[in-house]
């Protein structure tokens, strides 16, 4: 049995003061969660959030990581830096990074390797654009993105990794993949991992759904056998909403 994992992706939201307020509201609300709970916050919030969640069941996540150990990479953060800030999870290859910042499958792979090497758990995002789904390319796209991201990882590292299937057309749009669409595509991702790495690995890796997941649709999505959790954008910015998603089974 895979343990569910619900992660909030705050994106570029919340100053440290706002972050402290949100997380202090969240802590008591999610303390009885059965799933793993993660908040992926802007680097500016690592310290306040990290301090606030000490001793709680909430884990700290980042939203990106560079692949070099150190060096002349203005504006980037290394995996060791994240680790030293108490970060345990890191989102890699989010579609916003791919669309607006030129991330490629190659850099997603390098970032994943660096994260794993430093002992961070990657949350690797894959997903098709609207026109790609309409043209019938969803499976090819998600299989390719997934296998490219995992290239060079050990079986053990893949088992411990998290993949987030986020159809780009469902992000921040209020459109959600249907329960069946999400389940089917996540099944495609798992099958691709199985073909390359074997059933043992494919059965262990946790695959989330992301894209307008909220308190209303979480139950249906989480009832699907392939869906192991969620990566939540908008609904993670309000403690009552995020906690309802986290407590989807209560
Ligand atoms: P929304 O939940 O706002 O659609 O965002 C999803 C997402 O991109 C999480 O990484």
PDB file of C-alpha atoms and ligand atoms in Angstrom:
ATOM      1  CA  UNK A   1       0.000   0.000   0.000  1.00  0.00           C
ATOM      2  CA  UNK A   2       1.319   3.425  -0.954  1.00  0.00           C
ATOM      3  CA  UNK A   3       0.888   6.166   1.655  1.00  0.00           C
ATOM      4  CA  UNK A   4      -0.970   9.155   0.257  1.00  0.00           C
ATOM      5  CA  UNK A   5       0.866  12.463   0.024  1.00  0.00           C
ATOM      6  CA  UNK A   6      -0.838  15.829  -0.206  1.00  0.00           C
ATOM      7  CA  UNK A   7       1.461  18.758  -0.973  1.00  0.00           C
ATOM      8  CA  UNK A   8       0.631  22.437  -1.218  1.00  0.00           C
ATOM      9  CA  UNK A   9       2.463  24.416  -3.871  1.00  0.00           C
ATOM     10  CA  UNK A  10       2.230  28.013  -2.743  1.00  0.00           C
ATOM     11  CA  UNK A  11       3.932  29.228  -5.947  1.00  0.00           C
ATOM     12  CA  UNK A  12       4.952  32.923  -5.669  1.00  0.00           C
ATOM     13  CA  UNK A  13       2.574  33.735  -2.840  1.00  0.00           C
ATOM     14  CA  UNK A  14       2.904  34.702   0.843  1.00  0.00           C
ATOM     15  CA  UNK A  15       5.418  37.030   2.422  1.00  0.00           C
ATOM     16  CA  UNK A  16       7.077  35.632   5.548  1.00  0.00           C
ATOM     17  CA  UNK A  17       4.471  37.323   7.760  1.00  0.00           C
ATOM     18  CA  UNK A  18       1.627  35.900   5.673  1.00  0.00           C
ATOM     19  CA  UNK A  19       3.311  32.500   5.572  1.00  0.00           C
ATOM     20  CA  UNK A  20       3.601  32.438   9.374  1.00  0.00           C
ATOM     21  CA  UNK A  21      -0.089  33.220   9.678  1.00  0.00           C
ATOM     22  CA  UNK A  22      -1.161  30.558   7.166  1.00  0.00           C
ATOM     23  CA  UNK A  23       0.976  27.820   8.629  1.00  0.00           C
ATOM     24  CA  UNK A  24       0.000  28.541  12.234  1.00  0.00           C
ATOM     25  CA  UNK A  25      -3.631  28.228  11.191  1.00  0.00           C
ATOM     26  CA  UNK A  26      -2.882  25.027   9.306  1.00  0.00           C
ATOM     27  CA  UNK A  27      -0.934  23.130  11.993  1.00  0.00           C
ATOM     28  CA  UNK A  28      -3.860  22.297  14.323  1.00  0.00           C
ATOM     29  CA  UNK A  29      -6.215  21.619  11.419  1.00  0.00           C
ATOM     30  CA  UNK A  30      -4.078  18.892   9.815  1.00  0.00           C
ATOM     31  CA  UNK A  31      -2.536  17.290  12.892  1.00  0.00           C
ATOM     32  CA  UNK A  32      -4.631  14.112  12.549  1.00  0.00           C
ATOM     33  CA  UNK A  33      -3.952  13.568   8.846  1.00  0.00           C
ATOM     34  CA  UNK A  34      -3.367   9.993   7.723  1.00  0.00           C
ATOM     35  CA  UNK A  35      -1.369  11.110   4.684  1.00  0.00           C
ATOM     36  CA  UNK A  36       2.005  12.814   4.362  1.00  0.00           C
ATOM     37  CA  UNK A  37       1.527  16.594   4.412  1.00  0.00           C
ATOM     38  CA  UNK A  38       3.986  18.926   2.669  1.00  0.00           C
ATOM     39  CA  UNK A  39       4.043  22.669   2.012  1.00  0.00           C
ATOM     40  CA  UNK A  40       6.248  23.801  -0.886  1.00  0.00           C
ATOM     41  CA  UNK A  41       6.878  27.425  -0.094  1.00  0.00           C
ATOM     42  CA  UNK A  42       8.922  30.261  -1.621  1.00  0.00           C
ATOM     43  CA  UNK A  43      12.531  30.313  -0.388  1.00  0.00           C
ATOM     44  CA  UNK A  44      11.804  33.592   1.402  1.00  0.00           C
ATOM     45  CA  UNK A  45       9.499  31.631   3.715  1.00  0.00           C
ATOM     46  CA  UNK A  46      11.763  28.665   4.541  1.00  0.00           C
ATOM     47  CA  UNK A  47      12.842  30.071   7.900  1.00  0.00           C
ATOM     48  CA  UNK A  48       9.458  31.100   9.308  1.00  0.00           C
ATOM     49  CA  UNK A  49       7.665  28.030   8.020  1.00  0.00           C
ATOM     50  CA  UNK A  50      10.513  25.693   9.019  1.00  0.00           C
ATOM     51  CA  UNK A  51      10.470  27.043  12.580  1.00  0.00           C
ATOM     52  CA  UNK A  52       6.693  26.900  12.835  1.00  0.00           C
ATOM     53  CA  UNK A  53       6.331  23.282  11.689  1.00  0.00           C
ATOM     54  CA  UNK A  54       9.055  21.837  13.929  1.00  0.00           C
ATOM     55  CA  UNK A  55       7.583  18.887  15.827  1.00  0.00           C
ATOM     56  CA  UNK A  56       4.433  18.806  13.676  1.00  0.00           C
ATOM     57  CA  UNK A  57       3.391  16.399  10.908  1.00  0.00           C
ATOM     58  CA  UNK A  58       3.939  19.034   8.198  1.00  0.00           C
ATOM     59  CA  UNK A  59       7.103  18.778   6.074  1.00  0.00           C
ATOM     60  CA  UNK A  60       8.895  21.585   4.277  1.00  0.00           C
ATOM     61  CA  UNK A  61       9.208  21.629   0.501  1.00  0.00           C
ATOM     62  CA  UNK A  62      10.825  23.926  -2.072  1.00  0.00           C
ATOM     63  CA  UNK A  63       9.647  24.750  -5.587  1.00  0.00           C
ATOM     64  CA  UNK A  64      12.850  24.205  -7.547  1.00  0.00           C
ATOM     65  CA  UNK A  65      16.512  23.269  -7.160  1.00  0.00           C
ATOM     66  CA  UNK A  66      19.586  23.811  -9.297  1.00  0.00           C
ATOM     67  CA  UNK A  67      21.684  20.889 -10.472  1.00  0.00           C
ATOM     68  CA  UNK A  68      25.144  22.254  -9.699  1.00  0.00           C
ATOM     69  CA  UNK A  69      26.728  21.899  -6.277  1.00  0.00           C
ATOM     70  CA  UNK A  70      27.636  25.598  -6.251  1.00  0.00           C
ATOM     71  CA  UNK A  71      28.988  28.197  -8.635  1.00  0.00           C
ATOM     72  CA  UNK A  72      28.115  31.076 -10.920  1.00  0.00           C
ATOM     73  CA  UNK A  73      24.347  30.501 -11.264  1.00  0.00           C
ATOM     74  CA  UNK A  74      22.811  33.810 -10.268  1.00  0.00           C
ATOM     75  CA  UNK A  75      19.430  33.470  -8.660  1.00  0.00           C
ATOM     76  CA  UNK A  76      19.543  29.705  -8.156  1.00  0.00           C
ATOM     77  CA  UNK A  77      19.597  27.538  -5.020  1.00  0.00           C
ATOM     78  CA  UNK A  78      21.547  24.297  -4.660  1.00  0.00           C
ATOM     79  CA  UNK A  79      20.213  21.094  -3.166  1.00  0.00           C
ATOM     80  CA  UNK A  80      22.658  21.415  -0.252  1.00  0.00           C
ATOM     81  CA  UNK A  81      21.313  24.897   0.488  1.00  0.00           C
ATOM     82  CA  UNK A  82      17.758  23.596   0.550  1.00  0.00           C
ATOM     83  CA  UNK A  83      18.771  20.724   2.777  1.00  0.00           C
ATOM     84  CA  UNK A  84      20.501  23.105   5.171  1.00  0.00           C
ATOM     85  CA  UNK A  85      17.264  25.121   5.396  1.00  0.00           C
ATOM     86  CA  UNK A  86      15.330  22.061   6.540  1.00  0.00           C
ATOM     87  CA  UNK A  87      13.752  21.345   3.158  1.00  0.00           C
ATOM     88  CA  UNK A  88      12.818  17.683   2.592  1.00  0.00           C
ATOM     89  CA  UNK A  89      10.835  17.785  -0.665  1.00  0.00           C
ATOM     90  CA  UNK A  90      11.331  19.738  -3.854  1.00  0.00           C
ATOM     91  CA  UNK A  91       9.021  20.332  -6.801  1.00  0.00           C
ATOM     92  CA  UNK A  92      10.900  19.845 -10.073  1.00  0.00           C
ATOM     93  CA  UNK A  93       9.764  20.536 -13.615  1.00  0.00           C
ATOM     94  CA  UNK A  94       6.525  22.296 -12.763  1.00  0.00           C
ATOM     95  CA  UNK A  95       4.748  23.315 -15.964  1.00  0.00           C
ATOM     96  CA  UNK A  96       5.157  26.974 -14.990  1.00  0.00           C
ATOM     97  CA  UNK A  97       8.927  26.426 -14.911  1.00  0.00           C
ATOM     98  CA  UNK A  98       8.753  24.655 -18.255  1.00  0.00           C
ATOM     99  CA  UNK A  99       6.528  27.329 -19.856  1.00  0.00           C
ATOM    100  CA  UNK A 100       7.968  30.552 -18.430  1.00  0.00           C
ATOM    101  CA  UNK A 101      11.558  29.673 -17.564  1.00  0.00           C
ATOM    102  CA  UNK A 102      12.601  27.330 -20.327  1.00  0.00           C
ATOM    103  CA  UNK A 103      12.958  24.180 -18.242  1.00  0.00           C
ATOM    104  CA  UNK A 104      13.556  21.165 -20.433  1.00  0.00           C
ATOM    105  CA  UNK A 105      13.308  17.454 -19.821  1.00  0.00           C
ATOM    106  CA  UNK A 106      17.104  17.453 -19.653  1.00  0.00           C
ATOM    107  CA  UNK A 107      17.318  20.067 -16.890  1.00  0.00           C
ATOM    108  CA  UNK A 108      14.450  18.410 -15.055  1.00  0.00           C
ATOM    109  CA  UNK A 109      16.512  15.217 -15.054  1.00  0.00           C
ATOM    110  CA  UNK A 110      19.663  16.994 -13.849  1.00  0.00           C
ATOM    111  CA  UNK A 111      17.754  18.761 -11.092  1.00  0.00           C
ATOM    112  CA  UNK A 112      16.170  15.457 -10.030  1.00  0.00           C
ATOM    113  CA  UNK A 113      19.563  13.753  -9.844  1.00  0.00           C
ATOM    114  CA  UNK A 114      20.966  16.622  -7.758  1.00  0.00           C
ATOM    115  CA  UNK A 115      17.981  16.580  -5.401  1.00  0.00           C
ATOM    116  CA  UNK A 116      18.221  12.848  -4.809  1.00  0.00           C
ATOM    117  CA  UNK A 117      21.986  13.019  -4.336  1.00  0.00           C
ATOM    118  CA  UNK A 118      21.456  15.566  -1.550  1.00  0.00           C
ATOM    119  CA  UNK A 119      18.801  13.434   0.134  1.00  0.00           C
ATOM    120  CA  UNK A 120      15.779  15.473  -0.950  1.00  0.00           C
ATOM    121  CA  UNK A 121      12.588  13.823  -2.199  1.00  0.00           C
ATOM    122  CA  UNK A 122      11.742  15.113  -5.686  1.00  0.00           C
ATOM    123  CA  UNK A 123       8.157  15.845  -6.666  1.00  0.00           C
ATOM    124  CA  UNK A 124       8.529  15.596 -10.431  1.00  0.00           C
ATOM    125  CA  UNK A 125       5.800  17.293 -12.454  1.00  0.00           C
ATOM    126  CA  UNK A 126       4.647  15.986 -15.811  1.00  0.00           C
ATOM    127  CA  UNK A 127       1.603  16.787 -17.908  1.00  0.00           C
ATOM    128  CA  UNK A 128       0.262  17.587 -21.318  1.00  0.00           C
ATOM    129  CA  UNK A 129      -0.997  20.872 -22.772  1.00  0.00           C
ATOM    130  CA  UNK A 130      -4.602  21.182 -23.950  1.00  0.00           C
ATOM    131  CA  UNK A 131      -3.759  20.885 -27.647  1.00  0.00           C
ATOM    132  CA  UNK A 132      -1.603  17.833 -26.958  1.00  0.00           C
ATOM    133  CA  UNK A 133      -4.506  16.086 -25.220  1.00  0.00           C
ATOM    134  CA  UNK A 134      -6.850  17.033 -28.041  1.00  0.00           C
ATOM    135  CA  UNK A 135      -4.413  15.642 -30.592  1.00  0.00           C
ATOM    136  CA  UNK A 136      -4.203  12.347 -28.699  1.00  0.00           C
ATOM    137  CA  UNK A 137      -0.620  12.763 -27.488  1.00  0.00           C
ATOM    138  CA  UNK A 138      -1.216  12.707 -23.726  1.00  0.00           C
ATOM    139  CA  UNK A 139       0.225   9.241 -23.140  1.00  0.00           C
ATOM    140  CA  UNK A 140       3.342   9.817 -25.226  1.00  0.00           C
ATOM    141  CA  UNK A 141       4.040  13.151 -23.540  1.00  0.00           C
ATOM    142  CA  UNK A 142       3.665  11.938 -19.968  1.00  0.00           C
ATOM    143  CA  UNK A 143       5.610   8.732 -20.620  1.00  0.00           C
ATOM    144  CA  UNK A 144       8.478  10.647 -22.206  1.00  0.00           C
ATOM    145  CA  UNK A 145       8.602  13.350 -19.537  1.00  0.00           C
ATOM    146  CA  UNK A 146       8.509  10.767 -16.757  1.00  0.00           C
ATOM    147  CA  UNK A 147      11.187   8.457 -18.141  1.00  0.00           C
ATOM    148  CA  UNK A 148      13.474  11.355 -19.037  1.00  0.00           C
ATOM    149  CA  UNK A 149      13.137  12.814 -15.521  1.00  0.00           C
ATOM    150  CA  UNK A 150      13.955   9.467 -13.869  1.00  0.00           C
ATOM    151  CA  UNK A 151      16.873   8.619 -16.152  1.00  0.00           C
ATOM    152  CA  UNK A 152      19.962   7.637 -14.167  1.00  0.00           C
ATOM    153  CA  UNK A 153      18.233   7.233 -10.805  1.00  0.00           C
ATOM    154  CA  UNK A 154      18.573   3.966  -8.907  1.00  0.00           C
ATOM    155  CA  UNK A 155      15.522   1.777  -8.440  1.00  0.00           C
ATOM    156  CA  UNK A 156      15.519   2.701  -4.760  1.00  0.00           C
ATOM    157  CA  UNK A 157      15.522   6.420  -5.561  1.00  0.00           C
ATOM    158  CA  UNK A 158      12.643   5.993  -7.994  1.00  0.00           C
ATOM    159  CA  UNK A 159      10.629   4.080  -5.420  1.00  0.00           C
ATOM    160  CA  UNK A 160      11.077   6.973  -2.990  1.00  0.00           C
ATOM    161  CA  UNK A 161      10.326   9.685  -5.546  1.00  0.00           C
ATOM    162  CA  UNK A 162       6.982  11.388  -6.054  1.00  0.00           C
ATOM    163  CA  UNK A 163       5.542  12.176  -9.466  1.00  0.00           C
ATOM    164  CA  UNK A 164       2.803  14.748  -9.959  1.00  0.00           C
ATOM    165  CA  UNK A 165       0.610  14.376 -13.009  1.00  0.00           C
ATOM    166  CA  UNK A 166      -0.583  17.895 -13.715  1.00  0.00           C
ATOM    167  CA  UNK A 167      -2.459  18.380 -16.978  1.00  0.00           C
ATOM    168  CA  UNK A 168      -1.452  21.922 -17.899  1.00  0.00           C
ATOM    169  CA  UNK A 169      -4.979  22.836 -18.974  1.00  0.00           C
ATOM    170  CA  UNK A 170      -6.266  22.057 -15.477  1.00  0.00           C
ATOM    171  CA  UNK A 171      -3.812  24.266 -13.575  1.00  0.00           C
ATOM    172  CA  UNK A 172      -5.347  27.385 -12.079  1.00  0.00           C
ATOM    173  CA  UNK A 173      -8.242  27.190 -14.501  1.00  0.00           C
ATOM    174  CA  UNK A 174     -10.893  25.599 -12.330  1.00  0.00           C
ATOM    175  CA  UNK A 175     -11.004  22.801 -14.910  1.00  0.00           C
ATOM    176  CA  UNK A 176     -10.169  19.446 -13.382  1.00  0.00           C
ATOM    177  CA  UNK A 177      -9.427  16.244 -15.183  1.00  0.00           C
ATOM    178  CA  UNK A 178     -12.287  13.868 -14.489  1.00  0.00           C
ATOM    179  CA  UNK A 179     -11.563  11.213 -11.895  1.00  0.00           C
ATOM    180  CA  UNK A 180     -11.322   8.671 -14.709  1.00  0.00           C
ATOM    181  CA  UNK A 181      -9.036  10.804 -16.918  1.00  0.00           C
ATOM    182  CA  UNK A 182      -6.660  11.432 -14.029  1.00  0.00           C
ATOM    183  CA  UNK A 183      -6.668   7.781 -13.006  1.00  0.00           C
ATOM    184  CA  UNK A 184      -6.128   6.587 -16.548  1.00  0.00           C
ATOM    185  CA  UNK A 185      -3.187   8.876 -17.283  1.00  0.00           C
ATOM    186  CA  UNK A 186      -1.554   8.136 -13.942  1.00  0.00           C
ATOM    187  CA  UNK A 187      -1.967   4.462 -14.819  1.00  0.00           C
ATOM    188  CA  UNK A 188      -0.159   5.152 -18.106  1.00  0.00           C
ATOM    189  CA  UNK A 189       2.724   6.756 -16.185  1.00  0.00           C
ATOM    190  CA  UNK A 190       2.924   3.796 -13.817  1.00  0.00           C
ATOM    191  CA  UNK A 191       2.914   1.315 -16.714  1.00  0.00           C
ATOM    192  CA  UNK A 192       5.775   3.191 -18.397  1.00  0.00           C
ATOM    193  CA  UNK A 193       7.791   2.955 -15.178  1.00  0.00           C
ATOM    194  CA  UNK A 194       6.914  -0.732 -14.942  1.00  0.00           C
ATOM    195  CA  UNK A 195       8.117  -1.451 -18.486  1.00  0.00           C
ATOM    196  CA  UNK A 196      11.453   0.213 -17.818  1.00  0.00           C
ATOM    197  CA  UNK A 197      12.104  -0.563 -14.144  1.00  0.00           C
ATOM    198  CA  UNK A 198       9.803  -3.456 -13.228  1.00  0.00           C
ATOM    199  CA  UNK A 199       6.600  -3.880 -11.282  1.00  0.00           C
ATOM    200  CA  UNK A 200       8.245  -3.649  -7.899  1.00  0.00           C
ATOM    201  CA  UNK A 201       9.459  -0.105  -8.613  1.00  0.00           C
ATOM    202  CA  UNK A 202       6.259   0.975 -10.374  1.00  0.00           C
ATOM    203  CA  UNK A 203       4.097  -0.248  -7.509  1.00  0.00           C
ATOM    204  CA  UNK A 204       6.110   1.739  -4.967  1.00  0.00           C
ATOM    205  CA  UNK A 205       6.342   5.154  -6.614  1.00  0.00           C
ATOM    206  CA  UNK A 206       3.695   7.614  -5.493  1.00  0.00           C
ATOM    207  CA  UNK A 207       1.909   9.540  -8.226  1.00  0.00           C
ATOM    208  CA  UNK A 208      -0.156  12.593  -7.368  1.00  0.00           C
ATOM    209  CA  UNK A 209      -2.762  14.418  -9.366  1.00  0.00           C
ATOM    210  CA  UNK A 210      -2.557  18.215  -9.606  1.00  0.00           C
ATOM    211  CA  UNK A 211      -4.750  20.798 -11.316  1.00  0.00           C
ATOM    212  CA  UNK A 212      -7.594  22.614  -9.557  1.00  0.00           C
ATOM    213  CA  UNK A 213      -7.821  19.966  -6.847  1.00  0.00           C
ATOM    214  CA  UNK A 214      -9.989  21.289  -4.026  1.00  0.00           C
ATOM    215  CA  UNK A 215     -12.194  20.245  -1.099  1.00  0.00           C
ATOM    216  CA  UNK A 216     -15.061  19.458  -3.474  1.00  0.00           C
ATOM    217  CA  UNK A 217     -13.315  17.141  -5.923  1.00  0.00           C
ATOM    218  CA  UNK A 218     -10.655  15.578  -3.701  1.00  0.00           C
ATOM    219  CA  UNK A 219     -12.731  12.624  -2.500  1.00  0.00           C
ATOM    220  CA  UNK A 220     -13.572  11.436  -6.010  1.00  0.00           C
ATOM    221  CA  UNK A 221     -10.001  11.781  -7.216  1.00  0.00           C
ATOM    222  CA  UNK A 222      -8.504  10.080  -4.168  1.00  0.00           C
ATOM    223  CA  UNK A 223     -10.950   7.185  -4.504  1.00  0.00           C
ATOM    224  CA  UNK A 224      -9.224   6.237  -7.760  1.00  0.00           C
ATOM    225  CA  UNK A 225      -6.792   3.347  -7.344  1.00  0.00           C
ATOM    226  CA  UNK A 226      -3.856   4.919  -9.220  1.00  0.00           C
ATOM    227  CA  UNK A 227      -4.011   8.342  -7.526  1.00  0.00           C
ATOM    228  CA  UNK A 228      -1.763   8.565  -4.474  1.00  0.00           C
ATOM    229  CA  UNK A 229      -2.213  12.183  -3.523  1.00  0.00           C
ATOM    230  CA  UNK A 230      -2.423  15.715  -4.764  1.00  0.00           C
ATOM    231  CA  UNK A 231      -0.303  18.729  -5.579  1.00  0.00           C
ATOM    232  CA  UNK A 232      -2.467  21.676  -4.672  1.00  0.00           C
ATOM    233  CA  UNK A 233      -2.015  25.248  -5.876  1.00  0.00           C
ATOM    234  CA  UNK A 234      -4.803  27.743  -5.219  1.00  0.00           C
ATOM    235  CA  UNK A 235      -6.544  25.694  -2.544  1.00  0.00           C
ATOM    236  CA  UNK A 236      -3.324  25.416  -0.527  1.00  0.00           C
ATOM    237  CA  UNK A 237      -3.306  29.154   0.146  1.00  0.00           C
ATOM    238  CA  UNK A 238      -6.235  28.984   2.561  1.00  0.00           C
ATOM    239  CA  UNK A 239      -5.871  26.821   5.663  1.00  0.00           C
ATOM    240  CA  UNK A 240      -9.514  25.677   5.810  1.00  0.00           C
ATOM    241  CA  UNK A 241      -9.453  24.575   2.151  1.00  0.00           C
ATOM    242  CA  UNK A 242      -6.056  22.883   2.285  1.00  0.00           C
ATOM    243  CA  UNK A 243      -6.915  21.081   5.509  1.00  0.00           C
ATOM    244  CA  UNK A 244     -10.126  19.734   3.967  1.00  0.00           C
ATOM    245  CA  UNK A 245      -8.098  18.368   1.067  1.00  0.00           C
ATOM    246  CA  UNK A 246      -5.575  16.817   3.460  1.00  0.00           C
ATOM    247  CA  UNK A 247      -8.393  15.264   5.528  1.00  0.00           C
ATOM    248  CA  UNK A 248     -10.143  13.928   2.405  1.00  0.00           C
ATOM    249  CA  UNK A 249     -10.735  10.551   4.061  1.00  0.00           C
ATOM    250  CA  UNK A 250     -12.219  11.855   7.336  1.00  0.00           C
TER     251      UNK A 250
HETATM  252  P1  LIG B   1      -4.044  24.791  -8.954  1.00  0.00           P
HETATM  253  O1  LIG B   1      -4.427  23.845  -7.842  1.00  0.00           O
HETATM  254  O2  LIG B   1      -4.128  26.233  -8.561  1.00  0.00           O
HETATM  255  O3  LIG B   1      -4.744  24.465 -10.218  1.00  0.00           O
HETATM  256  O4  LIG B   1      -2.487  24.526  -9.224  1.00  0.00           O
HETATM  257  C1  LIG B   1      -2.055  23.244  -9.401  1.00  0.00           C
HETATM  258  C2  LIG B   1      -0.584  23.254  -9.448  1.00  0.00           C
HETATM  259  O5  LIG B   1       0.014  23.761 -10.369  1.00  0.00           O
HETATM  260  C3  LIG B   1       0.135  22.661  -8.309  1.00  0.00           C
HETATM  261  O6  LIG B   1       1.485  22.554  -8.592  1.00  0.00           O
END
